């Protein structure tokens, strides 16, 4: 696929000034706005929900890449679309009916994808791939920003690319920085999420450029 896209995660932004955090990532050359929604049930952490997506939608034209780390995402996806999400990804192991969940998103005219935590077997959900616009491979366990990349997860990126015949974009999420980005890129990742590596950098624009390779 073509050029690598960078999706800075606003989880590492300033929660007192999200508008600035979004404008900053635009200024630094970020492509998508990665929004990490956590419910304290599927993952042991709570972040934000639809009101935050709606607020961000008002201040940017960038693609809002909404990563749902919530149980029974099918109950909420339509409301996330209404809030302004462009892409919604969810963990299939958190859903009672992943096929229906994808359809709910796509019937609203938006892009849908599934996310694999490191302990979730990809093969079990490969039947969903031809309905997906994006597949996300977690390179850490979902739940927190600022973790260290788990090297074994890099093989999952290559495996998913192979299974999909390189036809569906793959996003790598977690622990991506100047050192690890090349591993994800070489394995075939098309989109790289980066939270702490971008927002905590002295030169975030320079980091984004380096992440692209
Ligand atoms: C982890 C989130 C990631 C995270 C990335 O649960 O899905 O998107 O914010 O943050 P870094 O890049 O700091 O690992
Ligand atoms: Zn994420």
PDB file of N, CA and C in Angstrom, residues 6 8-10 12-14 20-31 62 194-210 212:
ATOM      1  N   UNK A   6       0.097   8.275   9.987  1.00  0.00           N
ATOM      2  CA  UNK A   6       0.363   8.358  11.424  1.00  0.00           C
ATOM      3  C   UNK A   6      -0.888   8.883  12.130  1.00  0.00           C
ATOM      4  N   UNK A   8      -1.763  10.011  15.698  1.00  0.00           N
ATOM      5  CA  UNK A   8      -1.437  10.322  17.089  1.00  0.00           C
ATOM      6  C   UNK A   8      -2.654  10.076  17.994  1.00  0.00           C
ATOM      7  N   UNK A   9      -2.383   9.480  19.154  1.00  0.00           N
ATOM      8  CA  UNK A   9      -3.471   9.200  20.092  1.00  0.00           C
ATOM      9  C   UNK A   9      -3.607  10.345  21.088  1.00  0.00           C
ATOM     10  N   UNK A  10      -4.814  10.921  21.112  1.00  0.00           N
ATOM     11  CA  UNK A  10      -5.042  12.057  22.018  1.00  0.00           C
ATOM     12  C   UNK A  10      -5.110  11.625  23.485  1.00  0.00           C
ATOM     13  N   UNK A  12      -2.696  10.737  24.999  1.00  0.00           N
ATOM     14  CA  UNK A  12      -1.499  11.356  25.572  1.00  0.00           C
ATOM     15  C   UNK A  12      -1.530  12.877  25.439  1.00  0.00           C
ATOM     16  N   UNK A  13      -2.659  13.424  24.971  1.00  0.00           N
ATOM     17  CA  UNK A  13      -2.800  14.873  24.855  1.00  0.00           C
ATOM     18  C   UNK A  13      -3.152  15.495  26.195  1.00  0.00           C
ATOM     19  N   UNK A  14      -3.554  16.769  26.152  1.00  0.00           N
ATOM     20  CA  UNK A  14      -3.877  17.526  27.366  1.00  0.00           C
ATOM     21  C   UNK A  14      -5.391  17.523  27.553  1.00  0.00           C
ATOM     22  N   UNK A  20      -6.448  22.222  21.690  1.00  0.00           N
ATOM     23  CA  UNK A  20      -5.022  22.475  21.394  1.00  0.00           C
ATOM     24  C   UNK A  20      -4.322  21.168  21.006  1.00  0.00           C
ATOM     25  N   UNK A  21      -4.635  20.097  21.715  1.00  0.00           N
ATOM     26  CA  UNK A  21      -3.980  18.812  21.408  1.00  0.00           C
ATOM     27  C   UNK A  21      -4.280  18.358  19.980  1.00  0.00           C
ATOM     28  N   UNK A  22      -5.501  18.619  19.525  1.00  0.00           N
ATOM     29  CA  UNK A  22      -5.866  18.248  18.154  1.00  0.00           C
ATOM     30  C   UNK A  22      -5.201  19.196  17.155  1.00  0.00           C
ATOM     31  N   UNK A  23      -5.243  20.495  17.446  1.00  0.00           N
ATOM     32  CA  UNK A  23      -4.586  21.452  16.539  1.00  0.00           C
ATOM     33  C   UNK A  23      -3.087  21.174  16.449  1.00  0.00           C
ATOM     34  N   UNK A  24      -2.511  20.794  17.584  1.00  0.00           N
ATOM     35  CA  UNK A  24      -1.079  20.470  17.585  1.00  0.00           C
ATOM     36  C   UNK A  24      -0.785  19.309  16.642  1.00  0.00           C
ATOM     37  N   UNK A  25      -1.567  18.250  16.741  1.00  0.00           N
ATOM     38  CA  UNK A  25      -1.250  17.089  15.886  1.00  0.00           C
ATOM     39  C   UNK A  25      -1.441  17.417  14.407  1.00  0.00           C
ATOM     40  N   UNK A  26      -2.371  18.328  14.129  1.00  0.00           N
ATOM     41  CA  UNK A  26      -2.527  18.793  12.730  1.00  0.00           C
ATOM     42  C   UNK A  26      -1.264  19.529  12.291  1.00  0.00           C
ATOM     43  N   UNK A  27      -0.834  20.426  13.155  1.00  0.00           N
ATOM     44  CA  UNK A  27       0.350  21.253  12.872  1.00  0.00           C
ATOM     45  C   UNK A  27       1.601  20.373  12.710  1.00  0.00           C
ATOM     46  N   UNK A  28       1.688  19.330  13.490  1.00  0.00           N
ATOM     47  CA  UNK A  28       2.871  18.457  13.453  1.00  0.00           C
ATOM     48  C   UNK A  28       2.858  17.479  12.265  1.00  0.00           C
ATOM     49  N   UNK A  29       1.731  17.422  11.560  1.00  0.00           N
ATOM     50  CA  UNK A  29       1.676  16.559  10.375  1.00  0.00           C
ATOM     51  C   UNK A  29       1.005  15.210  10.597  1.00  0.00           C
ATOM     52  N   UNK A  30       0.271  15.047  11.681  1.00  0.00           N
ATOM     53  CA  UNK A  30      -0.476  13.801  11.913  1.00  0.00           C
ATOM     54  C   UNK A  30      -1.574  13.637  10.864  1.00  0.00           C
ATOM     55  N   UNK A  31      -1.932  12.401  10.562  1.00  0.00           N
ATOM     56  CA  UNK A  31      -2.938  12.149   9.518  1.00  0.00           C
ATOM     57  C   UNK A  31      -4.333  11.933  10.113  1.00  0.00           C
ATOM     58  N   UNK A  62     -10.008  16.348  10.253  1.00  0.00           N
ATOM     59  CA  UNK A  62      -9.214  15.116  10.142  1.00  0.00           C
ATOM     60  C   UNK A  62     -10.081  13.888  10.402  1.00  0.00           C
ATOM     61  N   UNK A 194       0.510   6.493  17.549  1.00  0.00           N
ATOM     62  CA  UNK A 194       1.563   6.856  18.506  1.00  0.00           C
ATOM     63  C   UNK A 194       1.011   7.913  19.453  1.00  0.00           C
ATOM     64  N   UNK A 195       1.044   7.598  20.729  1.00  0.00           N
ATOM     65  CA  UNK A 195       0.551   8.528  21.745  1.00  0.00           C
ATOM     66  C   UNK A 195       1.705   9.231  22.419  1.00  0.00           C
ATOM     67  N   UNK A 196       2.302   8.555  23.377  1.00  0.00           N
ATOM     68  CA  UNK A 196       3.363   9.188  24.169  1.00  0.00           C
ATOM     69  C   UNK A 196       4.558   9.612  23.311  1.00  0.00           C
ATOM     70  N   UNK A 197       4.908   8.809  22.316  1.00  0.00           N
ATOM     71  CA  UNK A 197       6.091   9.134  21.497  1.00  0.00           C
ATOM     72  C   UNK A 197       5.931  10.489  20.807  1.00  0.00           C
ATOM     73  N   UNK A 198       4.683  10.850  20.488  1.00  0.00           N
ATOM     74  CA  UNK A 198       4.449  12.132  19.818  1.00  0.00           C
ATOM     75  C   UNK A 198       4.248  13.247  20.854  1.00  0.00           C
ATOM     76  N   UNK A 199       3.300  13.038  21.762  1.00  0.00           N
ATOM     77  CA  UNK A 199       2.929  14.139  22.655  1.00  0.00           C
ATOM     78  C   UNK A 199       3.985  14.468  23.705  1.00  0.00           C
ATOM     79  N   UNK A 200       4.834  13.506  24.019  1.00  0.00           N
ATOM     80  CA  UNK A 200       5.858  13.793  25.037  1.00  0.00           C
ATOM     81  C   UNK A 200       7.203  14.174  24.402  1.00  0.00           C
ATOM     82  N   UNK A 201       7.219  14.279  23.079  1.00  0.00           N
ATOM     83  CA  UNK A 201       8.485  14.554  22.391  1.00  0.00           C
ATOM     84  C   UNK A 201       8.847  16.039  22.451  1.00  0.00           C
ATOM     85  N   UNK A 202      10.157  16.303  22.390  1.00  0.00           N
ATOM     86  CA  UNK A 202      10.621  17.686  22.314  1.00  0.00           C
ATOM     87  C   UNK A 202      10.325  18.242  20.922  1.00  0.00           C
ATOM     88  N   UNK A 203      10.377  17.360  19.922  1.00  0.00           N
ATOM     89  CA  UNK A 203      10.142  17.773  18.531  1.00  0.00           C
ATOM     90  C   UNK A 203       9.103  16.832  17.890  1.00  0.00           C
ATOM     91  N   UNK A 204       7.824  17.013  18.230  1.00  0.00           N
ATOM     92  CA  UNK A 204       6.790  16.067  17.757  1.00  0.00           C
ATOM     93  C   UNK A 204       6.705  15.977  16.233  1.00  0.00           C
ATOM     94  N   UNK A 205       6.890  17.100  15.536  1.00  0.00           N
ATOM     95  CA  UNK A 205       6.820  17.053  14.070  1.00  0.00           C
ATOM     96  C   UNK A 205       7.934  16.174  13.520  1.00  0.00           C
ATOM     97  N   UNK A 206       9.118  16.292  14.124  1.00  0.00           N
ATOM     98  CA  UNK A 206      10.258  15.471  13.713  1.00  0.00           C
ATOM     99  C   UNK A 206       9.989  13.995  13.972  1.00  0.00           C
ATOM    100  N   UNK A 207       9.354  13.707  15.117  1.00  0.00           N
ATOM    101  CA  UNK A 207       9.040  12.311  15.445  1.00  0.00           C
ATOM    102  C   UNK A 207       8.067  11.751  14.407  1.00  0.00           C
ATOM    103  N   UNK A 208       7.025  12.518  14.093  1.00  0.00           N
ATOM    104  CA  UNK A 208       6.035  12.026  13.111  1.00  0.00           C
ATOM    105  C   UNK A 208       6.716  11.717  11.775  1.00  0.00           C
ATOM    106  N   UNK A 209       7.615  12.576  11.386  1.00  0.00           N
ATOM    107  CA  UNK A 209       8.344  12.354  10.130  1.00  0.00           C
ATOM    108  C   UNK A 209       9.157  11.050  10.209  1.00  0.00           C
ATOM    109  N   UNK A 210       9.813  10.861  11.332  1.00  0.00           N
ATOM    110  CA  UNK A 210      10.628   9.627  11.495  1.00  0.00           C
ATOM    111  C   UNK A 210       9.771   8.370  11.556  1.00  0.00           C
ATOM    112  N   UNK A 212       7.154   7.794   9.941  1.00  0.00           N
ATOM    113  CA  UNK A 212       6.777   7.441   8.563  1.00  0.00           C
ATOM    114  C   UNK A 212       7.861   6.640   7.859  1.00  0.00           C
TER     115      UNK A 212
END
